[in-house]
Coordinates of C-alpha atoms in Angstrom, one line a residue:
M185 CA 11.4 174.5 174.2
K186 CA 14.2 172.6 172.5
N187 CA 16.9 174.6 174.3
F188 CA 15.1 174.4 177.6
L189 CA 14.8 170.6 177.5
K190 CA 18.3 170.2 176.2
K191 CA 19.7 172.4 179.0
A192 CA 17.7 170.6 181.6
I193 CA 19.0 167.2 180.5
Y194 CA 22.5 168.5 180.1
L195 CA 22.5 170.1 183.5
G196 CA 21.6 166.9 185.2
I197 CA 24.3 164.9 183.4
V198 CA 27.0 167.5 184.0
L199 CA 26.2 168.1 187.6
S200 CA 26.2 164.4 188.3
L201 CA 29.6 164.0 186.7
F202 CA 31.1 167.1 188.4
S203 CA 29.8 165.9 191.8
F204 CA 32.5 163.2 191.8
A205 CA 35.1 164.7 189.3
G206 CA 35.5 168.0 191.1
C207 CA 35.5 169.8 187.7
Q208 CA 34.7 173.5 187.1
N209 CA 30.9 173.9 186.4
V210 CA 30.5 175.2 182.9
L211 CA 27.1 176.6 183.8
E212 CA 28.4 178.7 186.7
S213 CA 27.7 182.5 186.3
E214 CA 30.6 184.7 185.3
Q215 CA 32.1 186.5 188.2
A216 CA 32.7 190.3 187.8
S217 CA 36.4 191.4 187.9
P218 CA 37.7 195.0 187.6
S219 CA 39.8 194.0 184.5
T220 CA 37.0 192.5 182.4
N221 CA 33.8 194.1 183.6
M222 CA 34.6 197.8 184.2
G223 CA 34.7 200.9 182.0
R224 CA 35.3 204.6 182.5
V225 CA 33.1 207.6 182.0
T226 CA 34.3 211.2 181.7
V227 CA 31.5 213.4 183.0
V228 CA 31.4 217.0 181.9
I229 CA 28.8 218.9 183.9
G230 CA 26.8 221.5 181.9
D231 CA 25.7 221.7 178.3
G232 CA 27.7 224.8 177.6
A233 CA 25.5 226.9 180.0
H234 CA 28.4 227.6 182.3
S235 CA 31.5 226.0 180.7
A236 CA 34.3 228.3 179.7
A237 CA 35.0 226.1 176.7
N238 CA 31.5 226.4 175.3
Q239 CA 30.5 230.0 175.7
S240 CA 29.7 230.2 172.0
M241 CA 26.6 228.0 172.7
R242 CA 23.3 229.8 172.5
T243 CA 22.7 229.8 176.3
V244 CA 23.0 232.7 178.7
A245 CA 24.0 231.4 182.2
P246 CA 26.3 232.2 185.1
N247 CA 30.0 232.4 184.4
L248 CA 32.3 229.5 185.3
G249 CA 33.0 229.5 189.0
G250 CA 29.5 230.3 190.1
F251 CA 29.0 226.7 191.5
T252 CA 31.2 225.8 194.4
K253 CA 30.4 222.1 194.5
Y254 CA 28.7 219.3 192.6
T255 CA 27.3 216.0 194.0
L256 CA 27.2 213.1 191.5
S257 CA 24.8 210.1 192.0
F258 CA 24.8 206.9 190.0
T259 CA 21.9 204.6 189.2
G260 CA 22.7 201.4 187.4
P261 CA 23.4 197.7 187.7
V262 CA 24.9 197.9 191.2
A263 CA 24.8 200.3 194.0
Q264 CA 27.4 203.2 193.9
V265 CA 28.1 205.8 196.5
D266 CA 27.7 209.5 195.7
I267 CA 30.8 211.6 195.1
D268 CA 31.4 215.4 195.6
I269 CA 33.6 217.3 193.1
T270 CA 34.6 221.0 192.9
S271 CA 35.4 221.1 189.2
D272 CA 32.9 220.7 186.4
S273 CA 34.5 217.5 185.0
T274 CA 35.7 214.2 186.4
S275 CA 36.4 210.6 185.3
V276 CA 34.9 207.6 187.1
T277 CA 35.2 203.9 186.8
L278 CA 31.9 201.9 186.7
P279 CA 30.7 198.4 186.1
V280 CA 29.6 197.7 182.5
G281 CA 26.0 198.5 181.8
R282 CA 23.6 201.4 181.4
W283 CA 23.9 204.1 184.0
T284 CA 22.0 207.3 184.9
I285 CA 24.3 209.9 186.3
S286 CA 22.6 212.7 188.2
A287 CA 24.2 216.0 189.4
K288 CA 23.3 218.7 191.9
G289 CA 25.0 222.0 191.7
Y290 CA 25.6 224.1 194.9
T291 CA 26.6 227.6 195.8
G292 CA 28.3 228.7 199.1
T293 CA 31.3 227.5 201.0
S294 CA 30.8 226.5 204.6
S295 CA 27.0 226.3 204.1
Y296 CA 25.9 224.9 200.7
T297 CA 22.6 225.8 198.8
E298 CA 21.4 223.5 196.0
V299 CA 20.5 225.7 193.0
A300 CA 20.9 223.3 189.9
E301 CA 20.1 219.8 188.9
G302 CA 20.4 217.5 185.9
S303 CA 21.0 214.0 184.7
V304 CA 22.3 212.0 181.7
T305 CA 22.2 208.3 180.7
V306 CA 25.3 206.6 179.4
D307 CA 26.4 203.1 178.4
V308 CA 29.6 201.9 180.0
T309 CA 31.7 199.6 177.9
I310 CA 34.7 197.4 178.7
G311 CA 38.0 199.1 178.1
V312 CA 36.4 202.3 176.6
T313 CA 36.1 205.8 178.1
A314 CA 32.7 207.1 177.4
Q315 CA 31.9 210.8 177.3
A316 CA 28.8 212.1 179.1
A317 CA 27.8 215.8 178.9
L318 CA 25.5 216.3 181.9
P319 CA 23.2 219.4 181.4
L320 CA 22.1 221.4 184.4
K321 CA 18.9 223.3 184.8
P322 CA 17.9 225.8 187.5
K323 CA 16.2 224.4 190.6
T324 CA 13.0 226.5 191.0
G325 CA 11.4 227.7 194.2
G326 CA 14.5 229.2 195.8
A327 CA 15.8 232.8 195.9
T328 CA 15.9 235.0 192.8
G329 CA 18.8 235.4 190.4
T330 CA 19.9 238.2 188.1
L331 CA 20.4 238.9 184.4
S332 CA 23.1 241.5 183.9
Y333 CA 23.4 242.9 180.4
S334 CA 25.7 245.1 178.4
L335 CA 24.5 245.7 174.8
A336 CA 26.3 248.1 172.5
I337 CA 24.2 249.0 169.5
P338 CA 24.8 251.4 166.5
S339 CA 23.1 254.7 165.9
G340 CA 20.2 255.3 163.5
L341 CA 18.0 252.3 164.5
D342 CA 14.3 252.3 163.9
S343 CA 13.6 250.0 166.8
A344 CA 15.7 248.3 169.6
Q345 CA 14.2 246.1 172.4
L346 CA 15.2 243.7 175.1
V347 CA 12.5 241.0 175.5
I348 CA 12.4 238.3 178.2
T349 CA 9.6 235.6 178.2
T350 CA 9.1 232.3 179.9
L351 CA 9.7 229.1 177.9
E352 CA 6.0 228.8 177.6
G353 CA 5.8 232.3 176.0
A354 CA 4.4 234.2 178.9
S355 CA 5.7 237.8 179.3
V356 CA 7.9 238.8 182.2
T357 CA 6.8 241.9 184.1
G358 CA 8.2 245.0 182.5
S359 CA 9.2 243.3 179.2
P360 CA 9.9 244.5 176.6
W361 CA 12.4 247.2 177.5
T362 CA 13.4 249.8 175.0
L363 CA 17.2 250.1 174.2
T364 CA 18.9 253.3 173.1
S365 CA 20.7 253.4 169.8
G366 CA 24.2 254.8 169.5
T367 CA 25.3 253.8 172.9
T368 CA 26.1 250.9 175.3
N369 CA 23.0 249.8 177.2
T370 CA 23.8 248.4 180.6
G371 CA 21.5 247.2 183.4
S372 CA 20.2 244.2 185.3
K373 CA 16.9 242.4 185.8
T374 CA 15.9 240.3 188.9
L375 CA 14.0 237.1 188.0
D376 CA 12.7 234.0 189.7
A377 CA 15.0 231.0 189.3
G378 CA 14.1 229.1 186.1
L379 CA 14.4 228.9 182.4
Y380 CA 13.6 231.8 180.1
L381 CA 14.1 233.1 176.5
V382 CA 15.9 236.4 176.1
Q383 CA 15.7 238.3 172.8
V384 CA 17.5 241.4 171.5
S385 CA 15.5 242.7 168.6
L386 CA 17.0 245.4 166.4
E387 CA 15.7 247.0 163.2
K388 CA 17.3 249.4 160.8
D389 CA 15.9 250.3 157.3
T390 CA 13.9 247.1 157.2
K391 CA 17.0 245.1 158.0
Y392 CA 17.1 243.1 161.2
A393 CA 19.7 241.9 163.8
G394 CA 19.7 240.5 167.3
L395 CA 19.6 237.2 169.1
T396 CA 17.3 234.7 170.7
E397 CA 18.9 232.6 173.4
A398 CA 18.0 230.4 176.3
L399 CA 18.4 232.2 179.7
H400 CA 19.3 230.2 182.8
I401 CA 18.5 232.0 186.1
Y402 CA 20.0 230.3 189.2
S403 CA 19.2 231.3 192.8
G404 CA 21.8 233.9 194.0
L405 CA 23.8 233.9 190.8
T406 CA 24.2 236.4 188.0
S407 CA 23.9 235.5 184.3
D408 CA 25.7 237.8 182.0
L409 CA 24.6 238.9 178.5
T410 CA 27.3 241.0 176.7
K411 CA 27.1 241.8 173.0
T412 CA 28.3 244.4 170.6
Y413 CA 26.4 245.1 167.4
T414 CA 27.6 247.0 164.4
D415 CA 26.1 247.9 161.0
A416 CA 27.6 244.7 159.6
D417 CA 25.3 242.6 161.8
F418 CA 22.3 243.7 159.8
D419 CA 23.1 241.2 157.1
P420 CA 20.3 238.6 157.6
S421 CA 22.3 235.6 156.6
E422 CA 23.9 234.6 159.9
N423 CA 24.6 230.9 160.1
F424 CA 23.0 230.3 156.7
K425 CA 23.3 226.5 156.2
V426 CA 22.6 224.3 153.1
T427 CA 22.5 220.5 153.6
A428 CA 22.4 218.4 150.4
G429 CA 20.2 215.4 150.1
N430 CA 19.0 213.2 147.2
T431 CA 17.2 215.6 144.8
M432 CA 16.7 218.1 147.6
L433 CA 18.4 220.8 149.6
A434 CA 17.6 221.7 153.2
I435 CA 18.3 225.3 154.2
S436 CA 18.2 227.0 157.5
W437 CA 19.6 230.1 159.3
D438 CA 19.4 231.7 162.7
P439 CA 16.0 233.2 163.6
I440 CA 15.8 237.0 163.1
P441 CA 14.0 238.7 166.0
G442 CA 11.0 240.9 165.1
V443 CA 10.2 239.4 161.7
T444 CA 7.0 237.8 160.6
G445 CA 8.4 235.5 157.9
Y446 CA 10.9 235.0 155.1
E447 CA 11.0 234.8 151.3
V448 CA 13.2 232.2 149.7
Y449 CA 14.7 232.4 146.2
Y450 CA 16.8 229.8 144.4
S451 CA 18.3 229.4 140.9
T452 CA 20.9 227.5 138.9
S453 CA 22.4 230.9 138.1
N454 CA 24.5 232.9 140.5
S455 CA 22.6 236.2 139.8
T456 CA 20.4 238.0 142.3
P457 CA 16.8 237.1 141.4
A458 CA 14.5 239.7 139.9
G459 CA 11.2 237.9 140.1
A460 CA 8.8 236.8 142.8
A461 CA 9.9 234.6 145.6
D462 CA 10.0 230.8 145.1
L463 CA 8.9 230.1 148.6
T464 CA 7.2 232.1 151.4
I465 CA 7.7 230.6 154.9
T466 CA 7.3 231.6 158.5
D467 CA 10.2 229.7 160.1
P468 CA 13.9 230.0 159.2
F469 CA 14.1 226.6 157.6
V470 CA 12.7 224.8 154.6
D471 CA 13.3 221.8 152.4
I472 CA 13.6 222.6 148.7
E473 CA 12.6 219.4 146.9
G474 CA 12.3 218.1 143.3
L475 CA 15.8 219.4 142.3
T476 CA 18.2 217.7 139.9
N477 CA 21.2 215.9 141.3
A478 CA 24.8 217.1 140.4
I479 CA 23.6 220.6 139.5
P480 CA 24.7 223.5 141.8
Y481 CA 21.9 225.7 143.1
Y482 CA 22.2 229.3 144.5
I483 CA 19.9 230.4 147.3
W484 CA 19.0 233.7 148.9
F485 CA 16.3 234.8 151.4
K486 CA 14.8 238.0 152.7
A487 CA 13.4 238.8 156.1
V488 CA 9.7 240.0 156.0
N489 CA 7.9 242.1 158.5
G490 CA 4.3 242.6 157.6
D491 CA 4.1 243.9 154.0
E492 CA 7.8 244.9 154.0
A493 CA 10.7 242.7 152.8
G494 CA 14.3 243.4 153.7
D495 CA 17.4 243.1 151.5
F496 CA 18.7 239.9 150.0
S497 CA 20.9 237.8 152.3
S498 CA 24.3 236.7 151.0
V499 CA 24.1 233.8 148.6
A500 CA 24.5 230.2 149.7
T501 CA 25.1 227.3 147.4
G502 CA 24.5 223.5 147.5
T503 CA 24.4 220.6 145.1
P504 CA 21.9 217.8 145.4
A505 CA 23.5 214.4 145.2
A506 CA 22.8 210.7 145.6
L507 CA 24.0 209.6 149.0
N508 CA 27.6 208.4 149.5
L509 CA 27.7 206.2 152.6
S510 CA 31.2 204.9 152.1
G511 CA 32.9 204.3 155.4
I512 CA 29.8 204.1 157.6
T513 CA 27.7 201.3 156.0
G514 CA 27.7 197.9 157.6
T515 CA 26.5 196.0 160.6
W516 CA 27.8 197.3 163.9
V517 CA 27.5 195.8 167.4
D518 CA 27.6 197.5 170.8
S519 CA 30.2 195.6 172.8
S520 CA 28.6 196.1 176.2
W521 CA 24.9 197.0 176.2
G522 CA 23.3 194.6 173.8
S523 CA 22.4 196.6 170.7
V524 CA 23.1 196.6 167.0
L525 CA 22.8 199.1 164.3
F526 CA 22.6 198.6 160.5
I527 CA 23.5 201.2 157.9
K528 CA 22.6 199.8 154.5
D529 CA 22.8 201.1 150.9
D530 CA 21.3 198.8 148.3
G531 CA 21.3 201.5 145.6
N532 CA 17.7 202.5 146.0
Y533 CA 17.2 202.9 149.7
Q534 CA 19.7 203.9 152.3
D535 CA 18.4 202.6 155.6
W536 CA 19.2 203.0 159.2
Y537 CA 18.1 200.4 161.8
Y538 CA 18.9 200.4 165.5
A539 CA 17.8 197.2 167.2
Y540 CA 17.6 196.1 170.8
D541 CA 15.3 193.4 172.1
E542 CA 14.8 194.1 175.9
S543 CA 13.4 190.6 176.4
E544 CA 15.8 188.5 174.5
G545 CA 19.1 190.5 174.6
I546 CA 20.7 191.1 171.2
W547 CA 20.4 189.7 167.8
I548 CA 22.2 190.0 164.4
G549 CA 20.8 190.0 160.9
D550 CA 17.9 191.0 158.7
S551 CA 15.3 188.8 160.3
F552 CA 14.7 191.3 163.1
M553 CA 12.2 193.0 160.7
D554 CA 9.9 190.1 161.4
D555 CA 10.0 190.9 165.1
Y556 CA 9.3 194.6 165.5
T557 CA 9.9 194.5 169.2
D558 CA 13.6 194.5 168.3
V559 CA 13.5 197.9 166.6
S560 CA 14.3 200.9 168.7
Y561 CA 14.2 203.2 165.7
S562 CA 14.6 203.0 161.9
G563 CA 14.1 204.9 158.7
Q564 CA 15.5 206.0 155.4
I565 CA 18.7 208.0 155.3
I566 CA 18.0 211.3 153.6
A567 CA 21.3 213.2 153.9
T568 CA 24.7 213.0 155.6
T569 CA 27.7 215.2 156.0
D570 CA 31.0 214.1 154.5
T571 CA 31.3 210.4 155.4
T572 CA 35.1 210.5 154.9
Q573 CA 35.4 212.6 158.0
D574 CA 35.8 211.2 161.5
T575 CA 32.9 213.2 162.8
G576 CA 29.6 213.9 161.1
F577 CA 25.8 213.6 161.0
I578 CA 23.2 211.2 159.5
Y579 CA 19.7 212.5 158.9
I580 CA 16.9 209.9 158.7
K581 CA 13.2 210.0 157.9
F582 CA 11.4 207.7 160.3
G583 CA 9.7 204.8 158.6
T584 CA 6.0 203.9 158.9
D585 CA 6.2 200.2 159.9
H586 CA 8.3 200.2 163.0
P587 CA 6.3 201.0 166.2
G588 CA 9.5 202.0 168.1
Y589 CA 8.9 205.5 166.7
G590 CA 5.6 205.0 164.8
A591 CA 4.2 208.2 166.2
N592 CA 6.9 210.1 164.3
A593 CA 6.6 208.3 160.9
G594 CA 7.5 210.7 158.1
E595 CA 9.4 213.0 160.4
Y596 CA 13.2 213.6 160.7
Y597 CA 15.9 212.8 163.2
A598 CA 19.6 213.1 163.4
I599 CA 22.5 210.8 164.5
Q600 CA 26.0 212.0 165.1
W601 CA 29.0 209.8 164.6
K602 CA 32.5 210.5 165.8
D603 CA 35.8 208.6 166.4
K604 CA 35.4 206.6 163.2
T605 CA 38.4 204.4 162.5
V606 CA 39.2 202.2 159.6
S607 CA 41.1 199.3 161.1
P608 CA 39.8 197.8 163.2
R609 CA 36.5 199.4 162.2
Y610 CA 34.5 201.0 165.0
I611 CA 32.3 204.1 165.3
S612 CA 30.8 206.0 168.2
T613 CA 27.2 207.3 167.7
S614 CA 24.7 209.4 169.6
G615 CA 21.1 210.0 168.8
A616 CA 19.7 213.5 169.0
Y617 CA 18.4 213.5 172.5
K618 CA 18.1 216.0 175.4
S619 CA 15.6 216.1 178.2
G620 CA 12.6 218.3 177.1
G621 CA 14.0 218.7 173.6
E622 CA 12.5 217.8 170.2
V623 CA 11.9 214.2 169.4
S624 CA 11.7 214.7 165.7
T625 CA 11.0 217.5 163.2
A626 CA 8.7 218.0 160.3
T627 CA 11.4 218.9 157.8
L628 CA 15.0 218.0 157.2
A629 CA 16.0 221.6 157.3
E630 CA 14.5 221.9 160.8
A631 CA 16.4 218.8 161.9
V632 CA 19.6 220.3 160.6
A633 CA 18.9 223.5 162.5
E634 CA 17.6 221.9 165.7
F635 CA 19.7 218.8 166.3
T636 CA 23.1 220.4 167.0
E637 CA 25.7 220.2 169.8
A638 CA 25.2 223.9 170.3
N639 CA 21.5 223.1 171.2
S640 CA 22.7 220.6 173.7
Y641 CA 21.9 217.4 171.8
F642 CA 24.2 214.4 171.4
A643 CA 25.2 214.0 175.0
S644 CA 25.8 210.2 175.4
Y645 CA 27.7 208.1 172.8
T646 CA 27.8 204.4 172.3
V647 CA 30.8 202.6 170.8
F648 CA 29.9 200.1 168.0
N649 CA 32.3 197.7 166.5
E650 CA 32.0 196.3 163.0
F651 CA 30.5 192.9 162.8
E652 CA 32.4 190.8 160.2
Y653 CA 30.6 188.0 158.4
G654 CA 33.4 185.5 158.1
P655 CA 36.3 184.5 160.4
D656 CA 39.3 186.6 161.2
E657 CA 41.8 184.1 159.8
D658 CA 45.0 185.7 161.1
F659 CA 43.6 185.8 164.6
L660 CA 42.4 182.2 164.6
R661 CA 45.8 181.0 163.4
N662 CA 47.1 182.0 166.8
F663 CA 45.3 178.9 168.1
V664 CA 45.9 176.5 165.3
G665 CA 48.4 173.6 165.9
S666 CA 48.1 173.6 169.6
T667 CA 45.8 172.2 172.3
W668 CA 44.5 174.6 174.9
K669 CA 43.7 173.5 178.4
A670 CA 41.5 175.2 181.0
D671 CA 43.1 176.0 184.4
E672 CA 43.0 173.2 186.9
N673 CA 40.7 173.3 189.8
A674 CA 41.7 172.4 193.3
T675 CA 40.9 168.7 193.2
P676 CA 42.6 165.4 194.3
L677 CA 41.8 163.9 190.9
T678 CA 44.4 163.6 188.2
Y679 CA 42.6 164.9 185.2
D680 CA 41.3 168.3 184.0
C681 CA 38.0 169.3 182.6
T682 CA 37.9 171.4 179.5
W683 CA 40.1 171.5 176.4
F684 CA 39.7 173.0 173.0
T685 CA 41.5 173.0 169.6
I686 CA 41.1 175.0 166.5
T687 CA 42.2 173.4 163.2
E688 CA 42.6 174.8 159.7
D689 CA 41.8 172.9 156.6
T690 CA 43.0 174.3 153.2
S691 CA 42.2 171.2 151.1
L692 CA 39.3 173.0 149.3
G693 CA 41.4 175.9 148.3
V694 CA 40.0 178.1 151.1
S695 CA 40.6 178.1 154.8
V696 CA 38.0 176.2 156.8
F697 CA 38.5 176.5 160.6
T698 CA 37.0 173.9 163.0
W699 CA 36.4 174.4 166.7
E700 CA 36.5 171.3 168.9
E701 CA 35.8 171.5 172.7
W702 CA 35.4 168.7 175.1
L703 CA 35.3 167.6 178.7
D704 CA 38.4 165.4 179.0
L705 CA 37.1 162.9 181.6
D706 CA 40.0 160.5 181.3
G707 CA 42.7 163.2 181.4
D708 CA 44.7 162.1 178.3
G709 CA 44.4 165.5 176.5
V710 CA 42.7 163.8 173.5
F711 CA 39.0 163.8 172.6
E712 CA 37.8 160.2 172.4
E713 CA 34.1 159.8 172.8
G714 CA 34.5 156.1 173.4
D715 CA 36.6 156.5 176.5
G716 CA 34.0 158.6 178.3
D717 CA 34.9 162.1 177.1
M718 CA 32.0 164.5 176.6
A719 CA 31.6 166.6 173.5
F720 CA 30.8 170.2 174.4
I721 CA 31.0 172.3 171.2
H722 CA 32.0 170.8 167.8
G723 CA 31.6 172.7 164.6
V724 CA 32.9 175.0 161.8
I725 CA 33.8 178.6 162.6
K726 CA 31.5 180.7 160.5
G727 CA 32.4 184.2 161.7
T728 CA 34.1 186.4 164.2
V729 CA 33.9 189.9 165.6
S730 CA 36.9 191.6 167.2
L731 CA 36.6 194.2 169.9
G732 CA 39.3 196.5 171.2
G733 CA 41.9 195.5 168.6
R734 CA 41.4 191.7 169.1
T735 CA 41.8 191.8 172.9
S736 CA 38.3 190.6 173.1
G737 CA 35.5 189.4 170.7
Y738 CA 33.2 186.6 169.6
I739 CA 33.6 183.4 167.6
F740 CA 30.5 182.0 165.9
I741 CA 30.3 178.2 165.4
K742 CA 27.9 176.0 163.4
G743 CA 27.6 172.6 165.0
T744 CA 28.7 169.7 162.9
E745 CA 27.8 167.0 165.5
A746 CA 25.7 166.9 168.6
G747 CA 27.3 168.4 171.7
A748 CA 26.3 169.3 175.2
A749 CA 26.2 173.0 174.3
C750 CA 25.5 173.1 170.6
D751 CA 23.6 170.6 168.4
E752 CA 24.4 169.7 164.8
E753 CA 23.3 172.4 162.3
Y754 CA 22.7 174.9 165.1
Y755 CA 24.8 178.0 165.9
H756 CA 26.7 178.9 169.0
A757 CA 28.8 181.9 170.3
V758 CA 31.9 181.9 172.4
K759 CA 33.2 185.2 173.8
W760 CA 37.0 185.6 174.2
E761 CA 38.8 188.1 176.5
N762 CA 42.4 188.9 177.5
F763 CA 44.1 187.1 174.7
S764 CA 47.8 187.0 175.1
S765 CA 50.2 185.6 172.5
G766 CA 53.2 185.9 174.9
S767 CA 54.6 183.2 177.1
P768 CA 52.6 181.6 178.3
S769 CA 49.9 182.1 175.6
T770 CA 46.6 182.4 177.3
V771 CA 42.9 183.4 176.6
E772 CA 39.7 183.4 178.5
F773 CA 36.6 181.9 176.9
T774 CA 32.9 182.3 178.0
P775 CA 30.6 180.0 176.0
A776 CA 27.0 181.0 175.8
D777 CA 24.5 178.6 177.4
E778 CA 22.3 178.7 174.4
D779 CA 22.3 177.9 170.7
A780 CA 20.3 179.3 167.8
D781 CA 18.6 178.1 164.6
Y782 CA 20.4 180.7 162.4
F783 CA 23.7 182.5 162.3
E784 CA 21.8 185.8 162.6
D785 CA 20.3 184.7 165.9
V786 CA 23.5 184.2 167.8
I787 CA 23.7 186.0 171.1
L788 CA 26.6 188.3 171.0
T789 CA 27.3 190.5 173.9
S790 CA 27.9 190.3 177.6
G791 CA 25.2 192.9 178.1
S792 CA 22.5 190.5 177.0
D793 CA 20.2 188.4 179.2
F794 CA 22.5 185.5 178.6
A795 CA 25.4 187.2 180.4
G796 CA 24.5 185.4 183.7
D797 CA 24.8 182.0 182.0
F798 CA 28.4 182.6 180.9
E799 CA 31.3 181.0 182.7
T800 CA 34.8 182.3 182.2
S801 CA 37.6 179.8 181.9
S802 CA 41.2 180.7 181.4
Y803 CA 43.0 178.5 178.9
T804 CA 46.8 178.1 178.4
K805 CA 48.5 176.8 175.2
Q806 CA 50.0 173.4 175.7

């Protein structure tokens, strides 16, 4: 109510002044321009299903070239026309905001037939090229497609089968098909367009090999499955992963077709176990808990089929350890969409929070935990990959007191980071999401196994910049010692509207920067309240955040005296863009039409609900 009344009073005063002065309206909405409100997206169609660069992914689908055309559609802040492309990747320029990009895949040349469809959501950021992997799925109801297979298998097998089921587990007519050992099995199967699971199940002397992969069948296209097996493939330890957590190890491996379960053995000694199994499980993943940090553990498993257990896998090793979050902790802000993430380590709990308030925009600080509507998801960090690397994964266990993901409390989730830089600090992250995929898992080991790029997760990344508590002194000194004047409007009057100065005071042994902005109603370039000038924002600069290497960012000001836009003891944000230290030195500022009780409540981004209240003015150093 305070801000509403203040703005209403201020609006009346300012509009009445501007009606005769011809000055630029500081409440006017920001106008979009290609240089300040656009970003780029590189769209890669397909999640590995038909991309030549990703044939190692666990999906059987038509070879690259099966689609002759794609149509891309865009749903977002403004209307966009559809575009047609003939390659499976392209780059597009879009206004800042959240966009849903949809694709349709076609076959044919002179006459096109739609056989595939898919979509992805991506956040477009000023000056950043976002990456969007757009997965396709078959469009059902059309003509049939074909699975063509060539499977070379060794001799002496006890059992060999090709099995195809629907994703719901229903059998396909004729499945399973028996394969002949000691030869290359070739053939084809005609199937309705849709998604399936294809399995190759091989058994030899209670050892198992094979594969389980997603099968995409598109109308009129052929999906190829080619694989050569040797006796060496009957080692059951393919893709045996160990992920270290605090007093725990999460282990997983690729599913082995035809088995009913697994036995797990672990020890602090690297000697093949002689006793009974430590764990008996049905799925190829498990968390081993209650371990001692800093001690290496050695782990084996056996595949089990009924009462028979196979040979030991090769050994894997891991060392439980307290988390080291160096390089990724901090408060990070999304420069376009209006969200913030916190990665905290207080020695006891390592927490992940991702906050976005759809009604109020964006906010910064710990106080969001008093307003649960701000929390998109949160939880305790259980494990990470090496945080010194530019790319890695964070695994969290959802908390119990945040309704954003309350239904999944106690379950596990993954976040991938990439493009991590040290100076200026920014990071790109993506939550584990894909249409129709897992939302969370019961164990950490299952999260490690499920939430991977190979399984088509982590499609859309958001760029977050580090939020620095405290001013960027070197940047602010670009403005100290000069007066900055807003561009003149077309007016017959002899004075200009808006001026600002930034001063530095070192008398206390530290640098204190002060922001002073006013409406210069008598045109003398000096703020003098007695001669009719109007105070706009006056206060001490408490912090900054730089985006894009200081080309844009935010300055946070605590009011030291009453002003039209920020009262004494309240906080205000000013966004800067297009700073140039050349000749002439220029900068664009967009003050928010709002103030806040606390530093943590300052509105930060152009993606918030306050974006429409910003007015961009270009200032030149005098």
